[in-house]
XYZ file of C-alpha atoms in Angstrom:
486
model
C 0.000 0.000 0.000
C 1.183 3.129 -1.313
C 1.208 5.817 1.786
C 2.509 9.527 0.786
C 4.302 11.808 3.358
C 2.068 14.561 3.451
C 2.853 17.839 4.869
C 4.562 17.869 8.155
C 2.371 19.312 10.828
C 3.969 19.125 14.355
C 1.232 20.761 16.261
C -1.212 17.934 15.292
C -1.684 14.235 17.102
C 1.476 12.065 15.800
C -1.482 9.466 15.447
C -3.384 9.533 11.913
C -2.968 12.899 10.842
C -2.659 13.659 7.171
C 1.022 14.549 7.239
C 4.451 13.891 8.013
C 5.729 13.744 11.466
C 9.190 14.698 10.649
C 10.339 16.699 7.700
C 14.117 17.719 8.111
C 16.860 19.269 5.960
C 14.033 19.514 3.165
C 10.826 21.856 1.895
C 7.830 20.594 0.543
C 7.160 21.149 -2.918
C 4.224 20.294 -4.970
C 3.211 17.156 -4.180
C 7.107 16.222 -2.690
C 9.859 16.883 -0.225
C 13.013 18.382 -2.031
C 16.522 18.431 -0.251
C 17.571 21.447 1.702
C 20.685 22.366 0.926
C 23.296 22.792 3.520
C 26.053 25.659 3.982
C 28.954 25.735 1.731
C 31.645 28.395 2.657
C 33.500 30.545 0.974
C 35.184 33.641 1.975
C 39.171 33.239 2.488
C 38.832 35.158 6.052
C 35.843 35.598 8.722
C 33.816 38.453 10.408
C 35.629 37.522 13.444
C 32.232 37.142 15.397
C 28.384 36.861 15.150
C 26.894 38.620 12.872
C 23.787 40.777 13.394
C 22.918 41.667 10.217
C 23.651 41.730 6.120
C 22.683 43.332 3.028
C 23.212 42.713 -0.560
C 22.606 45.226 -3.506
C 22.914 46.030 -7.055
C 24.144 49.846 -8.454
C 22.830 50.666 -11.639
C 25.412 49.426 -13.555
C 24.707 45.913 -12.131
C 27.871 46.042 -9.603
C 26.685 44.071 -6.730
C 27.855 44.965 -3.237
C 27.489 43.096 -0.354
C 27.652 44.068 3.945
C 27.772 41.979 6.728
C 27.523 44.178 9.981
C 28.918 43.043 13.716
C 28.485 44.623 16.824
C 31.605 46.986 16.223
C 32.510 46.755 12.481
C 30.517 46.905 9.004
C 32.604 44.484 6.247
C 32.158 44.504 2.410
C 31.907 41.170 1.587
C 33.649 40.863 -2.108
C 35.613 38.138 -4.401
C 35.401 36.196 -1.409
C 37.092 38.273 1.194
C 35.655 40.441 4.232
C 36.871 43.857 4.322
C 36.094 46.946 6.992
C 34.498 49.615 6.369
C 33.387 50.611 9.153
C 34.640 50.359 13.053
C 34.407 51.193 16.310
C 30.729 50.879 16.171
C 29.330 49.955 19.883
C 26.135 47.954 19.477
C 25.194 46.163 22.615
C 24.809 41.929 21.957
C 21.197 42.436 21.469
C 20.647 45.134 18.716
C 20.901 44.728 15.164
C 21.734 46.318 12.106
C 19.373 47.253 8.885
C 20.775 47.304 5.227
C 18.369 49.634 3.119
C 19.135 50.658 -0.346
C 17.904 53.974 -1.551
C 18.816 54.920 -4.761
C 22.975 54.458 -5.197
C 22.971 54.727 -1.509
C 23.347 51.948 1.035
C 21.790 53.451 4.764
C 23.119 50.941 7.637
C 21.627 51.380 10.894
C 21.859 50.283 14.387
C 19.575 52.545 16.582
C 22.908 52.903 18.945
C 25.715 54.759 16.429
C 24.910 57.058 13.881
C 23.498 56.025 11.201
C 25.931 55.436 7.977
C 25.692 56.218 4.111
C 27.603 54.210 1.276
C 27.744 55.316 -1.688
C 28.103 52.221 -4.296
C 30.413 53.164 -7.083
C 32.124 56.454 -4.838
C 32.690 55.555 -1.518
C 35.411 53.379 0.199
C 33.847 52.876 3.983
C 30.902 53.977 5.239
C 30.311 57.710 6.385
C 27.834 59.410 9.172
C 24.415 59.981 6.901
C 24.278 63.275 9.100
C 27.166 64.417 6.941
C 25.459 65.063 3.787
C 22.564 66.431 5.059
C 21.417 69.781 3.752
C 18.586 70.918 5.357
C 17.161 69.731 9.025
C 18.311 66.924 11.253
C 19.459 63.373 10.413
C 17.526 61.180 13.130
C 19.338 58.158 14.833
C 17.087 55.579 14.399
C 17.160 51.635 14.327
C 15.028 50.273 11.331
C 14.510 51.996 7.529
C 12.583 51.079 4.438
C 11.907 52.915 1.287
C 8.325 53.509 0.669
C 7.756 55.193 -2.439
C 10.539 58.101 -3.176
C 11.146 58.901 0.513
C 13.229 56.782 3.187
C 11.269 56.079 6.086
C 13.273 55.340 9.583
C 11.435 54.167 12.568
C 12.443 53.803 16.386
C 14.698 57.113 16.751
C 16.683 57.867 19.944
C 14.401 59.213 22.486
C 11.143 58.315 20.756
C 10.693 54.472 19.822
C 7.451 54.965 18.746
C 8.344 57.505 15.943
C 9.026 57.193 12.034
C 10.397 60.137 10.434
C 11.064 60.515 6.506
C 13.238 62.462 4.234
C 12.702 64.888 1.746
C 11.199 63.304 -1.343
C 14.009 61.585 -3.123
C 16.535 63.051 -1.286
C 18.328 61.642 1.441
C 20.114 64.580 2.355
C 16.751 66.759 3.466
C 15.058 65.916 6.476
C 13.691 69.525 6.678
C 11.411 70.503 4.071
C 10.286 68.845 0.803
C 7.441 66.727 2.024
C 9.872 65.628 5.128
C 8.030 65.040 8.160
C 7.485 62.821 11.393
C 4.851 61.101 13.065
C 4.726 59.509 16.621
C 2.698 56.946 16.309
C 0.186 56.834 19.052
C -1.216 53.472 21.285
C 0.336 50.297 23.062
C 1.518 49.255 20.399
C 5.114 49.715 21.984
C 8.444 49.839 19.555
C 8.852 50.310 15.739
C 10.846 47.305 15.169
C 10.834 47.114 11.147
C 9.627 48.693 8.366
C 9.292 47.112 4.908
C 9.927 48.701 1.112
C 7.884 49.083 -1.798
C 4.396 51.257 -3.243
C 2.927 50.908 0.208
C 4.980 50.342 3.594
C 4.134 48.371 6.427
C 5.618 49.599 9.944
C 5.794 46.614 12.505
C 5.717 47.903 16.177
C 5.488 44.769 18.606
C 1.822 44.570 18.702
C 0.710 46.386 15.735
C 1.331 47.074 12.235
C 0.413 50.288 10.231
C -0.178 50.395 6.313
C 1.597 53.732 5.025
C -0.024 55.070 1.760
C 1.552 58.031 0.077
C -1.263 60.866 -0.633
C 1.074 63.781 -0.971
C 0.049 67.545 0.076
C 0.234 68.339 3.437
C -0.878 64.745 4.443
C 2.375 63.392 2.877
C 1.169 59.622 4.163
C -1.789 58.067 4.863
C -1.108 55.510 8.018
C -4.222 53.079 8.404
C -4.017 50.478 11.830
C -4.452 47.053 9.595
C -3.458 44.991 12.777
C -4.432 46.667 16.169
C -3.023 43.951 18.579
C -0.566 42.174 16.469
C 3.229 43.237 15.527
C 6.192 41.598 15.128
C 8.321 39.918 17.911
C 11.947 41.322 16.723
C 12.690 43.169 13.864
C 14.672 40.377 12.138
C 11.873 38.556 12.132
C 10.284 40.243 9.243
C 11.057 39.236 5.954
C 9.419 40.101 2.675
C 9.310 39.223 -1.021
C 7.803 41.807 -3.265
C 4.470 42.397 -1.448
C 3.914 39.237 0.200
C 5.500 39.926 3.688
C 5.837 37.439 6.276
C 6.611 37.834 10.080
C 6.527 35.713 13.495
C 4.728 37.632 16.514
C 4.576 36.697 19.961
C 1.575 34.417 19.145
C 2.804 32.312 15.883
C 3.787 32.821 12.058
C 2.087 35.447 10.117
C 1.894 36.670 6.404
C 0.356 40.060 4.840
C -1.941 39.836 2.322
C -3.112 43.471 1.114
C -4.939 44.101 4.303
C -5.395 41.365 5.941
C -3.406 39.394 8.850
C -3.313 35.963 7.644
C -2.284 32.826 10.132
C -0.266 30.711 8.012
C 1.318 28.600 11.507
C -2.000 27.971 13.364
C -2.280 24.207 14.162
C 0.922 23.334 12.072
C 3.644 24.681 13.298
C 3.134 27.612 15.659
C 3.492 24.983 18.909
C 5.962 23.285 18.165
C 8.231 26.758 17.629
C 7.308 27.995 20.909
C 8.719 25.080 22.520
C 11.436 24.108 20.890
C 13.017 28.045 20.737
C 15.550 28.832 23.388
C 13.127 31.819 24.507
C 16.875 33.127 26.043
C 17.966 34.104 23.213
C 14.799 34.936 20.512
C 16.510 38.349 19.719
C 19.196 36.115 17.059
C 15.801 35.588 15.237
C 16.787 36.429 11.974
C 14.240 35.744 9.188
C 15.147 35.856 5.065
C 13.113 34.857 1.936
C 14.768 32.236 -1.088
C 12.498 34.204 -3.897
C 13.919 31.520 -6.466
C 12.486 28.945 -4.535
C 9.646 30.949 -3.081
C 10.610 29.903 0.784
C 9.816 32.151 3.769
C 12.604 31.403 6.832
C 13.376 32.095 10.190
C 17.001 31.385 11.259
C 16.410 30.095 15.088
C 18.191 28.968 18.355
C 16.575 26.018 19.454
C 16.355 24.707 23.027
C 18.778 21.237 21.760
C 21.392 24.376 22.355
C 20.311 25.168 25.888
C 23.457 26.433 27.054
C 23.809 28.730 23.644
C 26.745 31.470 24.523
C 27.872 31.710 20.982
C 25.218 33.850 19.343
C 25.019 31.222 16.540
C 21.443 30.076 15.841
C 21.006 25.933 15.020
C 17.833 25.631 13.163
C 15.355 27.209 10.762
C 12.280 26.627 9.827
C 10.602 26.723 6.192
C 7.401 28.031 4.889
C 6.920 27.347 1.298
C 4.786 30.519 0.431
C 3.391 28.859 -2.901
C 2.531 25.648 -1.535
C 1.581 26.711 2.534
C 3.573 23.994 3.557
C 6.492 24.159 6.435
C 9.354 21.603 6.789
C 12.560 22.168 8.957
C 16.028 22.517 8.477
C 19.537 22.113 10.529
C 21.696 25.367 10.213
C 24.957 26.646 12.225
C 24.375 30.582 11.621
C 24.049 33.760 13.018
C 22.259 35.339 9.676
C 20.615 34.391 6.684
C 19.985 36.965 3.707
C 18.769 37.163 -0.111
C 22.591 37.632 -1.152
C 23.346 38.723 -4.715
C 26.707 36.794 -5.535
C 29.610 38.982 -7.273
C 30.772 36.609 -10.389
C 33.579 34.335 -10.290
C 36.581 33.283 -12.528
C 38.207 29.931 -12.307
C 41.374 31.666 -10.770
C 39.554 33.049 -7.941
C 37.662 29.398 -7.579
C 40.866 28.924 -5.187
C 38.884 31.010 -2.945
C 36.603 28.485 -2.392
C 39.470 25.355 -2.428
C 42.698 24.654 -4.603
C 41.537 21.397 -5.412
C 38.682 21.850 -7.827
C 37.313 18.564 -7.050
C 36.905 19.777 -3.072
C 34.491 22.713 -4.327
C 31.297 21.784 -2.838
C 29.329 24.132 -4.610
C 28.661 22.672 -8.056
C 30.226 24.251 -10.953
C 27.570 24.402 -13.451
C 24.974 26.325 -10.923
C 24.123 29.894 -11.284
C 26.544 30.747 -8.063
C 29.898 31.487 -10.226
C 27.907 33.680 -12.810
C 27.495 36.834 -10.678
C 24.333 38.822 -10.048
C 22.295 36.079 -9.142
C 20.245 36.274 -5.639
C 20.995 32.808 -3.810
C 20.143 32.282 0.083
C 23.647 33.715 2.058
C 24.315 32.960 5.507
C 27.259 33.600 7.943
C 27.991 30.663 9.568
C 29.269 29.236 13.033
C 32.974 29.780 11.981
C 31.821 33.799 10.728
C 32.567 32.901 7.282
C 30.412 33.836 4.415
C 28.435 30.542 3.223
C 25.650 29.891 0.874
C 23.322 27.426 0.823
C 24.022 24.746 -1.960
C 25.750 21.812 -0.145
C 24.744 17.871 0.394
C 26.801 17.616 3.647
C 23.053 16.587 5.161
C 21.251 14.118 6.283
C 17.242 14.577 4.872
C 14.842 12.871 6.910
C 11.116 12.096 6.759
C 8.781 10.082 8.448
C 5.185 9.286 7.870
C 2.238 9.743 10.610
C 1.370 6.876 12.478
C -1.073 4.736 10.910
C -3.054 1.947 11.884
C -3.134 -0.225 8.482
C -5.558 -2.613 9.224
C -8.293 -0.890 11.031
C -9.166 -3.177 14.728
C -6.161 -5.679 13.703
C -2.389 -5.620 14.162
C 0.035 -6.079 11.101
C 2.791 -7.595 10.054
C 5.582 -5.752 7.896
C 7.801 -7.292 5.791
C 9.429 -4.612 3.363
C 9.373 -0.833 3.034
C 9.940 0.454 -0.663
C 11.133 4.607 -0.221
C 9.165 6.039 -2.961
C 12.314 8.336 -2.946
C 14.728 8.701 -6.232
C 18.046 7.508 -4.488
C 18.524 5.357 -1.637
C 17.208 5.190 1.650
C 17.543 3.883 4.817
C 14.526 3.076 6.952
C 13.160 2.268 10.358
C 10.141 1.388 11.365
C 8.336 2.774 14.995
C 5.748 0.464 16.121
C 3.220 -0.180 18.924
C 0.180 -2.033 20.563
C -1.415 1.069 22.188
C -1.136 4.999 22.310
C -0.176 5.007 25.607
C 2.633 2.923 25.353
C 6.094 4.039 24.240
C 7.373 3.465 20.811
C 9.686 0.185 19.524
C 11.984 1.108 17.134
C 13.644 -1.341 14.383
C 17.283 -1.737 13.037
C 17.979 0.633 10.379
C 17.347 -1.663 6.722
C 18.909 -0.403 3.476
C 17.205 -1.182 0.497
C 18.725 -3.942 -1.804
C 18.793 -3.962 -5.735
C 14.985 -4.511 -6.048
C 14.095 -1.306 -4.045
C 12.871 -2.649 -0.967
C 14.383 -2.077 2.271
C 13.785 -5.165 3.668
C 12.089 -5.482 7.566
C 10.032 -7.556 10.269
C 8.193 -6.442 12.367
C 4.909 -6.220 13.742
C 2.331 -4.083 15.838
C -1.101 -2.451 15.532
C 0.007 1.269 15.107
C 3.079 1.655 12.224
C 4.969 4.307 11.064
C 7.944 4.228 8.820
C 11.231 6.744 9.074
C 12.958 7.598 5.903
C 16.674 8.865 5.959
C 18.682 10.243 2.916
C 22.674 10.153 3.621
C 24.398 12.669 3.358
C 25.838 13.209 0.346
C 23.167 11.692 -1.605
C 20.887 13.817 -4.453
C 17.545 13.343 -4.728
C 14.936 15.277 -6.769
C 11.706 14.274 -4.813
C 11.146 12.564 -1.952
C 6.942 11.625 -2.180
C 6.153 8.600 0.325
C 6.599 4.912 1.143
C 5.010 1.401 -0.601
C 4.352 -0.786 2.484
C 4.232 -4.325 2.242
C 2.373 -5.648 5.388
C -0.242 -8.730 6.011
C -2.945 -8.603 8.425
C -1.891 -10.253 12.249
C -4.856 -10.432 14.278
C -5.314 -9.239 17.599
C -4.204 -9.680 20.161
């Protein structure tokens, strides 16, 4: 009997549910579980510590240029290698840093420092934004987007409540020319991100306001679409064109013109809330793979109790064109949409001497340049992306009772799978009582992985070695007799 994974859905009974119980170190597709890649590094040096946030960006003559930000420095990331360009900075371990690209102009921000300008194609390090300004006063704020022609900040020294925005088009004016502030008023407590694009949603921790740009006097229209509900962190926003996705105190969210849709209720939002080391939910740090249309939230989980390290261990995955959620291991303190610079084959040595030790394959999109692949910095602070097999995929099917009043016997597993699979089966009389667990089988020439066992409620765990490609991963064929009762 053919018996397909399903979509894995944590916060439901492991017992007959229509979906997987365990879905790691994959995403679910259409009607399949692909593999996950794993981190590949590449940068010759590291960022010397955590990182709390990165940006990548395009100039308009195509030039990409990449950041990675620390508590006390801001590196360009480029042909491999991390370079400063900006120290002494004096973030404390739990603020972060936004990237926001306005124009030719990169604006990096911290809340703490002042907030810096780069100018892609001019500058060499990063410069106070207060420096070119022309006309009023260069707020220090903590989070930025660009909604329409103006750059919006949000959580300014003094006043985390306010946004303030520049002069239309113009960086340099925060005094005139349409330029104006707004505290925003309510419980709604601190502006923690703002996103880009027509229309502009600013996230507070319990609410989120729609800005519309009217002009005249009015400048923006700001219209409550979610009284009660924000985000938790500000890195835990992430956004993809219009669709924008964030986690809030209560579970997973995504934005959908106006409305607050749950996309985590009674799949996934439980099981998050217990398994994140509530310690240290501030190295949150969410990122969207547009390519493969995957919402993500880089997490420390509580198998890292003692986490010192400010390196996060898992994420989990929302595919936003199927609403389906899988999970993923990870050793990283941020993921980001990361444009790659391109790459000749003498500059491959970056990556290793020995062509054959490049783990990143050499036909993928990764060595043309300008493509926008899923970045990360990883546990040793190098610059990584994700394209690696060095991981172990593993699914495993909700617990079924096959023969409805009667116990079964099993005699073979075939992995509906296209490579090969281990499995083991977990087995048991009753509900209450704990679960046996087989040998691991391989599977032998014919496709079965042979087994024997027996018990009234089944369910079968399928592992992919590392190492090992697969395109889809869609179920199991179980061959099993009916036993009796007993």
């Amino acid at each position: 009997m053919q018996i397909p994974f399903g979509e894995w859905l944590p916060d439901q009974p492991e017992h007959g549910k229509q979906g997987a119980n365990v879905a790691t170190n994959v995403y679910y597709a259409l009607n399949s579980y692909k593999r996950f890649p794993s981190l590949v590094a590449y940068s010759t040096n590291t960022t010397s510590t955590d990182s709390k946030g990165a940006g990548s960006f395009r100039d308009n003559s195509n030039t990409v240029y990449n950041f990675v930000a620390t508590r006390t420095n801001i590196y360009q990331l480029a042909s491999g290698a991390f370079t400063s360009r900006k120290s002494s900075l004096s973030g404390a371990a739990t603020d972060f840093f936004t990237f926001t690209q306005f124009g030719e102009h990169v604006i990096a921000s911290n809340g703490v420092d002042a907030p810096q300008f780069y100018l892609m194609g001019t500058s060499t390090n990063f410069a106070n934004l207060s420096s070119i300004q022309t006309a009023g006063t260069c707020p220090v704020f903590r989070t930025s987007g660009v909604v329409r022609d103006f750059l919006v900040t949000g959580n300014i020294t003094n006043a985390t409540n306010r946004i303030q925005w520049s002069g239309i088009n113009d960086i340099t004016v925060w005094e005139g020319k349409q330029s104006d502030s707004q505290d925003l008023p309510g419980s709604g407590g601190q502006v923690v991100a703002i996103t880009s694009g027509e229309i502009g949603y600013v996230f507070r921790q319990n609410q989120i306001i729609r800005m519309d740009y009217v002009g005249g006097a009015t400048v923006f229209r700001l219209s409550v679409i979610s009284p009660n509900r924000g985000a938790m962190y500000g890195r835990t926003v992430c956004q993809d064109n219009r669709q924008v996705f964030f986690y809030a105190d209560d579970g997973f969210y995504q934005i959908n013109g106006d409305s607050v849709l749950p996309i985590g209720a009674e799949k996934v939002n439980r099981f998050f809330d217990l398994d994140l080391n509530k310690a240290f939910s501030d190295r949150i740090c969410a990122a969207v793979d547009p390519f493969n249309q995957l919402a993500m939230w880089l997490y420390p989980s509580t198998s890292n109790a003692s986490n010192t390290t400010g390196i996060c261990d898992k994420i989990i995955i929302y595919n936003y064109s199927t609403k389906k959620w899988s999970l993923a291991s990870a050793n990283a303190s941020t993921i980001f949409s990361q444009f790659v610079g391109a790459y000749t084959v003498e500059l491959m040595d970056i990556i290793s001497e020995n062509l054959d030790n490049i783990s990143a394959s050499l036909d993928t999109d990764f060595w043309s340049g300008g493509q926008m692949l899923l970045g990360a910095i990883d546990s040793d602070f190098k610059a990584s992306i994700f394209s690696g097999t060095n991981n172990e995929c593993e699914i495993e099917t909700s617990e079924l009772e096959l023969f409805p009043g009667l116990r079964s016997n099993i005699t073979g597993v075939r992995p509906i799978v296209d490579a090969a699979a281990t499995v083991t089966l977990k087995t048991r009389e009753r509900l209450a009582d704990s679960k046996t667990e087989s040998s691991s089988s391989s599977m032998v020439s014919s496709g079965i992985n042979p087994v024997r066992e027996s018990g009234r409620y089944v369910r079968a765990n399928i592992k992919v070695p590392s190492g090992t490609i697969f395109t889809h991963a869609e179920g199991i064929d179980l061959i099993a007799t009916k036993a009796g009762i007993r």
